[in-house]
Amino acid sequence: MTGWLAVVGLGPGQEDMVTPQVRAVLAEATDVIGYFPYVARVAPREGLTLHGSDNRVEIDRADHALRLASQGARVVIVSSGDPGVFAMASALFEALEAQPEHHGLDIRILPGITAMLAAAARAGAPLGHDFCAINLSDNLKPWDLVEHRLRLAAQADFAMGFYNPRSASRPHQFARVLEILRQECGPDRLIIFARAVSTPDERISTVTLDEATPEMADMRTVVLVGNSATRRVGRFVYTPRSVG
Ligand code: SAH
């Protein structure tokens, strides 16, 4: 049996936002590996072993997947959204870098709809001009760097998407993010809190920076901030395609 490994994105939550390509590899898989809540989104069936693991063990997961695939298993590593956006694809390559014996394996990365784009579509078109994505967690980088990038992105007038905005273990940091944004963008800039997009718990709210409070975000929220031209049109928010 020839093994292979696919690293896939399951999209933001809704079943019909899983791409047909991802569905197809899941149908052929012998093993699914990933963070518990993502593995739980894969239907159990005969011949499929589900390996759910805890958060923050990405390299162990990648090693496990490489080992199984090299032994002939058909392995799928699942991420939410897109696997290349603050997720498992980079972790897999980090593990692969240290294991040249696996460099010949059949490895595929299959994209998914990332939270930022699903949220933007719900709101209208807030990312219609240049934008950037920043992970606000300081698990894998120093907090100073988060602040630095945030400030420069705001000064460059990018629209922005923030992943992992706020968790119980670092409640004060998102308050600091809002403070920096108010300094750089002023009180009237639009900010969108998109929680649990495309799930039954979905909640989207658009306010100005002046009205925004840290409690509006949690770990199931992706936060979008417009650029200086972003505005409301009816119940939507959009960013014009041109400036100046
Ligand atoms: N790979 C994922 C991101 C993983 S980081 C992707 O491409 O979407 C986890 C963060 O993603 C969460 O803290 C939250 O900020 C965001 N996120 C994931 N799914 C979401 C959803 N359905 N609605 C809103 N934000 C979501």
mmCIF file of C-alpha atoms and ligand atoms in Angstrom:
data_model
loop_
_atom_site.group_PDB
_atom_site.id
_atom_site.type_symbol
_atom_site.label_atom_id
_atom_site.label_comp_id
_atom_site.label_asym_id
_atom_site.label_seq_id
_atom_site.Cartn_x
_atom_site.Cartn_y
_atom_site.Cartn_z
ATOM 1 C CA MET A 1 0.000 0.000 0.000
ATOM 2 C CA THR A 2 1.344 3.453 -0.898
ATOM 3 C CA GLY A 3 0.879 5.958 1.839
ATOM 4 C CA TRP A 4 0.208 9.635 1.453
ATOM 5 C CA LEU A 5 -0.348 12.675 3.594
ATOM 6 C CA ALA A 6 -2.760 15.542 2.965
ATOM 7 C CA VAL A 7 -2.909 18.657 5.121
ATOM 8 C CA VAL A 8 -6.354 20.149 4.646
ATOM 9 C CA GLY A 9 -8.527 23.044 5.738
ATOM 10 C CA LEU A 10 -12.100 22.324 6.829
ATOM 11 C CA GLY A 11 -13.231 25.918 6.355
ATOM 12 C CA PRO A 12 -14.857 28.086 9.023
ATOM 13 C CA GLY A 13 -17.531 25.586 10.107
ATOM 14 C CA GLN A 14 -20.385 25.181 7.651
ATOM 15 C CA GLU A 15 -20.384 21.791 5.949
ATOM 16 C CA ASP A 16 -20.854 23.135 2.429
ATOM 17 C CA MET A 17 -17.782 25.343 2.818
ATOM 18 C CA VAL A 18 -15.570 22.228 2.842
ATOM 19 C CA THR A 19 -14.142 21.970 -0.667
ATOM 20 C CA PRO A 20 -14.933 18.897 -2.802
ATOM 21 C CA GLN A 21 -11.163 18.236 -2.966
ATOM 22 C CA VAL A 22 -10.956 18.017 0.832
ATOM 23 C CA ARG A 23 -14.078 15.850 0.991
ATOM 24 C CA ALA A 24 -12.479 13.467 -1.512
ATOM 25 C CA VAL A 25 -9.267 12.909 0.479
ATOM 26 C CA LEU A 26 -11.262 12.473 3.690
ATOM 27 C CA ALA A 27 -13.288 9.756 1.941
ATOM 28 C CA GLU A 28 -10.063 7.870 1.103
ATOM 29 C CA ALA A 29 -8.238 8.395 4.392
ATOM 30 C CA THR A 30 -7.302 5.668 6.856
ATOM 31 C CA ASP A 31 -6.233 8.148 9.560
ATOM 32 C CA VAL A 32 -7.296 11.673 10.508
ATOM 33 C CA ILE A 33 -5.062 13.683 12.814
ATOM 34 C CA GLY A 34 -5.656 17.070 14.439
ATOM 35 C CA TYR A 35 -6.854 19.198 17.311
ATOM 36 C CA PHE A 36 -9.888 17.508 19.003
ATOM 37 C CA PRO A 37 -12.611 19.958 17.884
ATOM 38 C CA TYR A 38 -11.478 19.777 14.264
ATOM 39 C CA VAL A 39 -11.223 15.981 14.225
ATOM 40 C CA ALA A 40 -14.756 15.936 15.685
ATOM 41 C CA ARG A 41 -15.982 17.532 12.454
ATOM 42 C CA VAL A 42 -15.032 14.388 10.504
ATOM 43 C CA ALA A 43 -17.732 11.693 10.429
ATOM 44 C CA PRO A 44 -16.527 8.342 11.833
ATOM 45 C CA ARG A 45 -16.690 5.358 9.514
ATOM 46 C CA GLU A 46 -15.391 1.814 9.173
ATOM 47 C CA GLY A 47 -11.676 1.742 8.347
ATOM 48 C CA LEU A 48 -10.989 5.275 9.564
ATOM 49 C CA THR A 49 -9.075 5.987 12.767
ATOM 50 C CA LEU A 50 -9.575 9.435 14.306
ATOM 51 C CA HIS A 51 -6.586 10.753 16.293
ATOM 52 C CA GLY A 52 -7.667 13.853 18.212
ATOM 53 C CA SER A 53 -4.993 15.653 20.235
ATOM 54 C CA ASP A 54 -4.713 18.664 22.477
ATOM 55 C CA ASN A 55 -3.760 22.158 21.451
ATOM 56 C CA ARG A 56 -0.084 23.136 21.140
ATOM 57 C CA VAL A 57 1.261 19.698 20.184
ATOM 58 C CA GLU A 58 1.582 20.545 16.504
ATOM 59 C CA ILE A 59 5.028 19.035 15.964
ATOM 60 C CA ASP A 60 4.069 15.765 17.690
ATOM 61 C CA ARG A 61 1.029 15.603 15.424
ATOM 62 C CA ALA A 62 3.152 16.220 12.333
ATOM 63 C CA ASP A 63 5.685 13.545 13.382
ATOM 64 C CA HIS A 64 2.864 11.087 13.971
ATOM 65 C CA ALA A 65 1.380 11.813 10.532
ATOM 66 C CA LEU A 66 4.754 11.399 8.768
ATOM 67 C CA ARG A 67 5.353 8.112 10.548
ATOM 68 C CA LEU A 68 1.935 6.694 9.629
ATOM 69 C CA ALA A 69 2.143 7.819 5.990
ATOM 70 C CA SER A 70 5.636 6.350 5.616
ATOM 71 C CA GLN A 71 4.216 3.025 6.842
ATOM 72 C CA GLY A 72 1.575 3.057 4.096
ATOM 73 C CA ALA A 73 -1.364 4.846 5.748
ATOM 74 C CA ARG A 74 -3.483 7.460 3.946
ATOM 75 C CA VAL A 75 -3.303 10.310 6.408
ATOM 76 C CA VAL A 76 -5.200 13.585 6.591
ATOM 77 C CA ILE A 77 -4.164 16.333 8.998
ATOM 78 C CA VAL A 78 -7.123 18.644 9.562
ATOM 79 C CA SER A 79 -7.072 22.347 10.404
ATOM 80 C CA SER A 80 -9.957 24.758 10.585
ATOM 81 C CA GLY A 81 -10.163 27.366 7.849
ATOM 82 C CA ASP A 82 -7.081 27.117 5.647
ATOM 83 C CA PRO A 83 -4.183 24.857 6.729
ATOM 84 C CA GLY A 84 -1.592 27.470 5.752
ATOM 85 C CA VAL A 85 -3.073 30.261 7.883
ATOM 86 C CA PHE A 86 -1.776 29.997 11.465
ATOM 87 C CA ALA A 87 -2.302 26.244 11.273
ATOM 88 C CA MET A 88 -0.803 22.811 10.604
ATOM 89 C CA ALA A 89 0.833 23.149 7.163
ATOM 90 C CA SER A 90 3.868 25.055 8.442
ATOM 91 C CA ALA A 91 4.142 22.729 11.437
ATOM 92 C CA LEU A 92 4.271 19.779 9.043
ATOM 93 C CA PHE A 93 7.122 21.320 7.035
ATOM 94 C CA GLU A 94 8.958 22.199 10.242
ATOM 95 C CA ALA A 95 8.827 18.505 11.193
ATOM 96 C CA LEU A 96 9.735 17.445 7.651
ATOM 97 C CA GLU A 97 12.804 19.689 7.657
ATOM 98 C CA ALA A 98 14.254 17.562 10.451
ATOM 99 C CA GLN A 99 13.451 14.244 8.743
ATOM 100 C CA PRO A 100 15.111 14.004 5.329
ATOM 101 C CA GLU A 101 14.154 10.310 5.129
ATOM 102 C CA HIS A 102 10.548 11.471 4.560
ATOM 103 C CA HIS A 103 11.264 14.058 1.857
ATOM 104 C CA GLY A 104 10.087 11.700 -0.892
ATOM 105 C CA LEU A 105 6.618 11.132 0.646
ATOM 106 C CA ASP A 106 3.469 12.042 -1.300
ATOM 107 C CA ILE A 107 2.453 15.217 0.535
ATOM 108 C CA ARG A 108 -0.356 17.559 -0.510
ATOM 109 C CA ILE A 109 -1.633 20.777 1.032
ATOM 110 C CA LEU A 110 -5.298 21.427 0.226
ATOM 111 C CA PRO A 111 -6.595 24.953 0.829
ATOM 112 C CA GLY A 112 -9.737 25.911 2.693
ATOM 113 C CA ILE A 113 -11.780 29.045 3.304
ATOM 114 C CA THR A 114 -9.985 30.958 6.019
ATOM 115 C CA ALA A 115 -11.951 32.684 8.817
ATOM 116 C CA MET A 116 -10.911 36.161 7.676
ATOM 117 C CA LEU A 117 -12.377 35.701 4.193
ATOM 118 C CA ALA A 118 -15.540 33.993 5.415
ATOM 119 C CA ALA A 119 -16.067 36.876 7.873
ATOM 120 C CA ALA A 120 -15.363 39.498 5.222
ATOM 121 C CA ALA A 121 -17.965 37.967 2.926
ATOM 122 C CA ARG A 122 -20.586 38.067 5.695
ATOM 123 C CA ALA A 123 -19.851 41.737 6.368
ATOM 124 C CA GLY A 124 -19.745 42.824 2.714
ATOM 125 C CA ALA A 125 -16.315 43.616 1.277
ATOM 126 C CA PRO A 126 -14.183 45.162 4.047
ATOM 127 C CA LEU A 127 -10.998 43.676 2.523
ATOM 128 C CA GLY A 128 -11.630 45.061 -0.963
ATOM 129 C CA HIS A 129 -8.299 46.905 -1.084
ATOM 130 C CA ASP A 130 -4.838 46.001 0.345
ATOM 131 C CA PHE A 131 -4.994 44.090 3.611
ATOM 132 C CA CYS A 132 -2.910 42.010 6.006
ATOM 133 C CA ALA A 133 -3.489 39.273 8.570
ATOM 134 C CA ILE A 134 -1.945 39.276 12.038
ATOM 135 C CA ASN A 135 -2.099 36.552 14.665
ATOM 136 C CA LEU A 136 -2.484 38.351 18.004
ATOM 137 C CA SER A 137 -1.329 35.376 20.064
ATOM 138 C CA ASP A 138 2.129 35.660 21.581
ATOM 139 C CA ASN A 139 2.567 31.870 21.886
ATOM 140 C CA LEU A 140 5.019 31.748 18.991
ATOM 141 C CA LYS A 141 6.411 35.297 18.899
ATOM 142 C CA PRO A 142 7.187 38.043 21.415
ATOM 143 C CA TRP A 143 4.370 40.472 22.245
ATOM 144 C CA ASP A 144 6.588 43.441 21.262
ATOM 145 C CA LEU A 145 6.594 42.158 17.698
ATOM 146 C CA VAL A 146 2.787 41.934 17.683
ATOM 147 C CA GLU A 147 2.565 45.592 18.732
ATOM 148 C CA HIS A 148 5.225 46.633 16.218
ATOM 149 C CA ARG A 149 3.525 44.952 13.255
ATOM 150 C CA LEU A 150 0.105 46.216 14.298
ATOM 151 C CA ARG A 151 1.305 49.806 14.507
ATOM 152 C CA LEU A 152 3.103 49.696 11.154
ATOM 153 C CA ALA A 153 0.151 48.013 9.405
ATOM 154 C CA ALA A 154 -2.180 50.693 10.765
ATOM 155 C CA GLN A 155 0.220 53.455 9.684
ATOM 156 C CA ALA A 156 0.413 51.917 6.200
ATOM 157 C CA ASP A 157 -3.401 52.116 6.063
ATOM 158 C CA PHE A 158 -3.918 48.403 5.480
ATOM 159 C CA ALA A 159 -7.266 46.874 6.294
ATOM 160 C CA MET A 160 -6.447 44.158 8.850
ATOM 161 C CA GLY A 161 -7.654 40.774 10.014
ATOM 162 C CA PHE A 162 -6.755 39.564 13.496
ATOM 163 C CA TYR A 163 -6.716 35.886 14.408
ATOM 164 C CA ASN A 164 -6.613 34.591 18.005
ATOM 165 C CA PRO A 165 -7.565 38.036 19.308
ATOM 166 C CA ARG A 166 -8.181 37.242 22.941
ATOM 167 C CA SER A 167 -7.935 34.326 25.342
ATOM 168 C CA ALA A 168 -8.482 33.826 29.038
ATOM 169 C CA SER A 169 -4.716 33.521 29.593
ATOM 170 C CA ARG A 170 -3.961 36.990 28.153
ATOM 171 C CA PRO A 171 -7.086 39.139 28.659
ATOM 172 C CA HIS A 172 -5.265 42.508 28.814
ATOM 173 C CA GLN A 173 -3.524 42.233 25.444
ATOM 174 C CA PHE A 174 -6.552 42.887 23.273
ATOM 175 C CA ALA A 175 -7.297 46.064 25.280
ATOM 176 C CA ARG A 176 -3.783 47.187 24.332
ATOM 177 C CA VAL A 177 -4.492 46.347 20.662
ATOM 178 C CA LEU A 178 -7.593 48.565 20.721
ATOM 179 C CA GLU A 179 -5.574 51.353 22.350
ATOM 180 C CA ILE A 180 -2.906 51.224 19.627
ATOM 181 C CA LEU A 181 -5.551 51.140 16.891
ATOM 182 C CA ARG A 182 -7.286 54.218 18.347
ATOM 183 C CA GLN A 183 -3.947 56.053 18.446
ATOM 184 C CA GLU A 184 -3.103 55.179 14.833
ATOM 185 C CA CYS A 185 -6.542 55.131 13.159
ATOM 186 C CA GLY A 186 -8.664 57.528 15.227
ATOM 187 C CA PRO A 187 -12.002 56.869 16.944
ATOM 188 C CA ASP A 188 -14.236 56.552 13.857
ATOM 189 C CA ARG A 189 -12.503 53.654 12.085
ATOM 190 C CA LEU A 190 -14.839 50.684 11.554
ATOM 191 C CA ILE A 191 -14.065 47.407 13.327
ATOM 192 C CA ILE A 192 -15.953 44.170 12.740
ATOM 193 C CA PHE A 193 -16.217 41.404 15.329
ATOM 194 C CA ALA A 194 -17.115 38.191 13.532
ATOM 195 C CA ARG A 195 -17.735 35.335 15.951
ATOM 196 C CA ALA A 196 -18.170 31.678 14.992
ATOM 197 C CA VAL A 197 -18.728 32.567 11.356
ATOM 198 C CA SER A 198 -20.851 30.044 9.448
ATOM 199 C CA THR A 199 -21.874 28.126 12.575
ATOM 200 C CA PRO A 200 -25.193 28.270 14.494
ATOM 201 C CA ASP A 201 -23.471 30.598 17.010
ATOM 202 C CA GLU A 202 -22.497 33.164 14.386
ATOM 203 C CA ARG A 203 -22.595 36.788 15.507
ATOM 204 C CA ILE A 204 -21.282 39.686 13.442
ATOM 205 C CA SER A 205 -21.148 43.204 14.817
ATOM 206 C CA THR A 206 -19.680 46.341 13.316
ATOM 207 C CA VAL A 207 -18.827 49.305 15.531
ATOM 208 C CA THR A 208 -16.359 52.200 15.548
ATOM 209 C CA LEU A 209 -13.055 51.914 17.410
ATOM 210 C CA ASP A 210 -14.496 54.358 19.911
ATOM 211 C CA GLU A 211 -17.328 51.943 20.702
ATOM 212 C CA ALA A 212 -15.211 48.769 20.685
ATOM 213 C CA THR A 213 -14.521 46.990 23.981
ATOM 214 C CA PRO A 214 -12.170 44.042 24.630
ATOM 215 C CA GLU A 215 -15.103 41.808 25.635
ATOM 216 C CA MET A 216 -16.428 41.927 22.073
ATOM 217 C CA ALA A 217 -13.733 39.431 21.060
ATOM 218 C CA ASP A 218 -12.925 35.914 22.188
ATOM 219 C CA MET A 219 -11.023 32.975 20.717
ATOM 220 C CA ARG A 220 -13.894 32.147 18.349
ATOM 221 C CA THR A 221 -13.798 35.662 16.903
ATOM 222 C CA VAL A 222 -11.886 36.988 13.950
ATOM 223 C CA VAL A 223 -11.609 40.783 14.032
ATOM 224 C CA LEU A 224 -11.484 42.909 10.896
ATOM 225 C CA VAL A 225 -10.455 46.558 10.850
ATOM 226 C CA GLY A 226 -11.126 48.715 7.813
ATOM 227 C CA ASN A 227 -8.727 51.144 6.186
ATOM 228 C CA SER A 228 -9.313 54.903 6.218
ATOM 229 C CA ALA A 229 -11.811 54.670 3.319
ATOM 230 C CA THR A 230 -13.864 51.727 4.650
ATOM 231 C CA ARG A 231 -17.512 52.684 5.094
ATOM 232 C CA ARG A 232 -21.048 51.412 5.541
ATOM 233 C CA VAL A 233 -23.462 50.952 2.698
ATOM 234 C CA GLY A 234 -26.880 49.922 4.006
ATOM 235 C CA ARG A 235 -26.307 46.931 6.296
ATOM 236 C CA PHE A 236 -22.940 46.181 4.667
ATOM 237 C CA VAL A 237 -19.374 47.390 5.133
ATOM 238 C CA TYR A 238 -17.064 47.840 2.183
ATOM 239 C CA THR A 239 -13.651 49.170 1.249
ATOM 240 C CA PRO A 240 -13.380 50.891 -2.129
ATOM 241 C CA ARG A 241 -11.027 49.286 -4.647
ATOM 242 C CA SER A 242 -9.023 52.474 -5.159
ATOM 243 C CA VAL A 243 -7.514 55.228 -3.027
ATOM 244 C CA GLY A 244 -6.615 58.812 -3.834
HETATM 245 N N1 SAH B 1 -6.456 28.058 10.092
HETATM 246 C C1 SAH B 1 -7.557 28.846 10.625
HETATM 247 C C2 SAH B 1 -7.093 29.782 11.743
HETATM 248 C C3 SAH B 1 -6.617 29.064 12.991
HETATM 249 S S1 SAH B 1 -6.212 30.176 14.285
HETATM 250 C C4 SAH B 1 -8.210 29.637 9.480
HETATM 251 O O1 SAH B 1 -7.656 29.686 8.384
HETATM 252 O O2 SAH B 1 -9.290 30.187 9.687
HETATM 253 C C5 SAH B 1 -7.731 30.154 15.213
HETATM 254 C C6 SAH B 1 -8.425 31.500 15.088
HETATM 255 O O3 SAH B 1 -9.111 31.572 13.830
HETATM 256 C C7 SAH B 1 -9.515 31.787 16.104
HETATM 257 O O4 SAH B 1 -8.975 32.281 17.318
HETATM 258 C C8 SAH B 1 -10.338 32.848 15.391
HETATM 259 O O5 SAH B 1 -9.675 34.103 15.447
HETATM 260 C C9 SAH B 1 -10.264 32.359 13.954
HETATM 261 N N2 SAH B 1 -11.419 31.535 13.553
HETATM 262 C C10 SAH B 1 -11.410 30.239 13.179
HETATM 263 N N3 SAH B 1 -12.649 29.826 12.812
HETATM 264 C C11 SAH B 1 -13.462 30.907 12.962
HETATM 265 C C12 SAH B 1 -14.859 31.137 12.725
HETATM 266 N N4 SAH B 1 -15.679 30.175 12.275
HETATM 267 N N5 SAH B 1 -15.343 32.370 12.983
HETATM 268 C C13 SAH B 1 -14.537 33.368 13.433
HETATM 269 N N6 SAH B 1 -13.212 33.207 13.664
HETATM 270 C C14 SAH B 1 -12.682 31.992 13.440
#
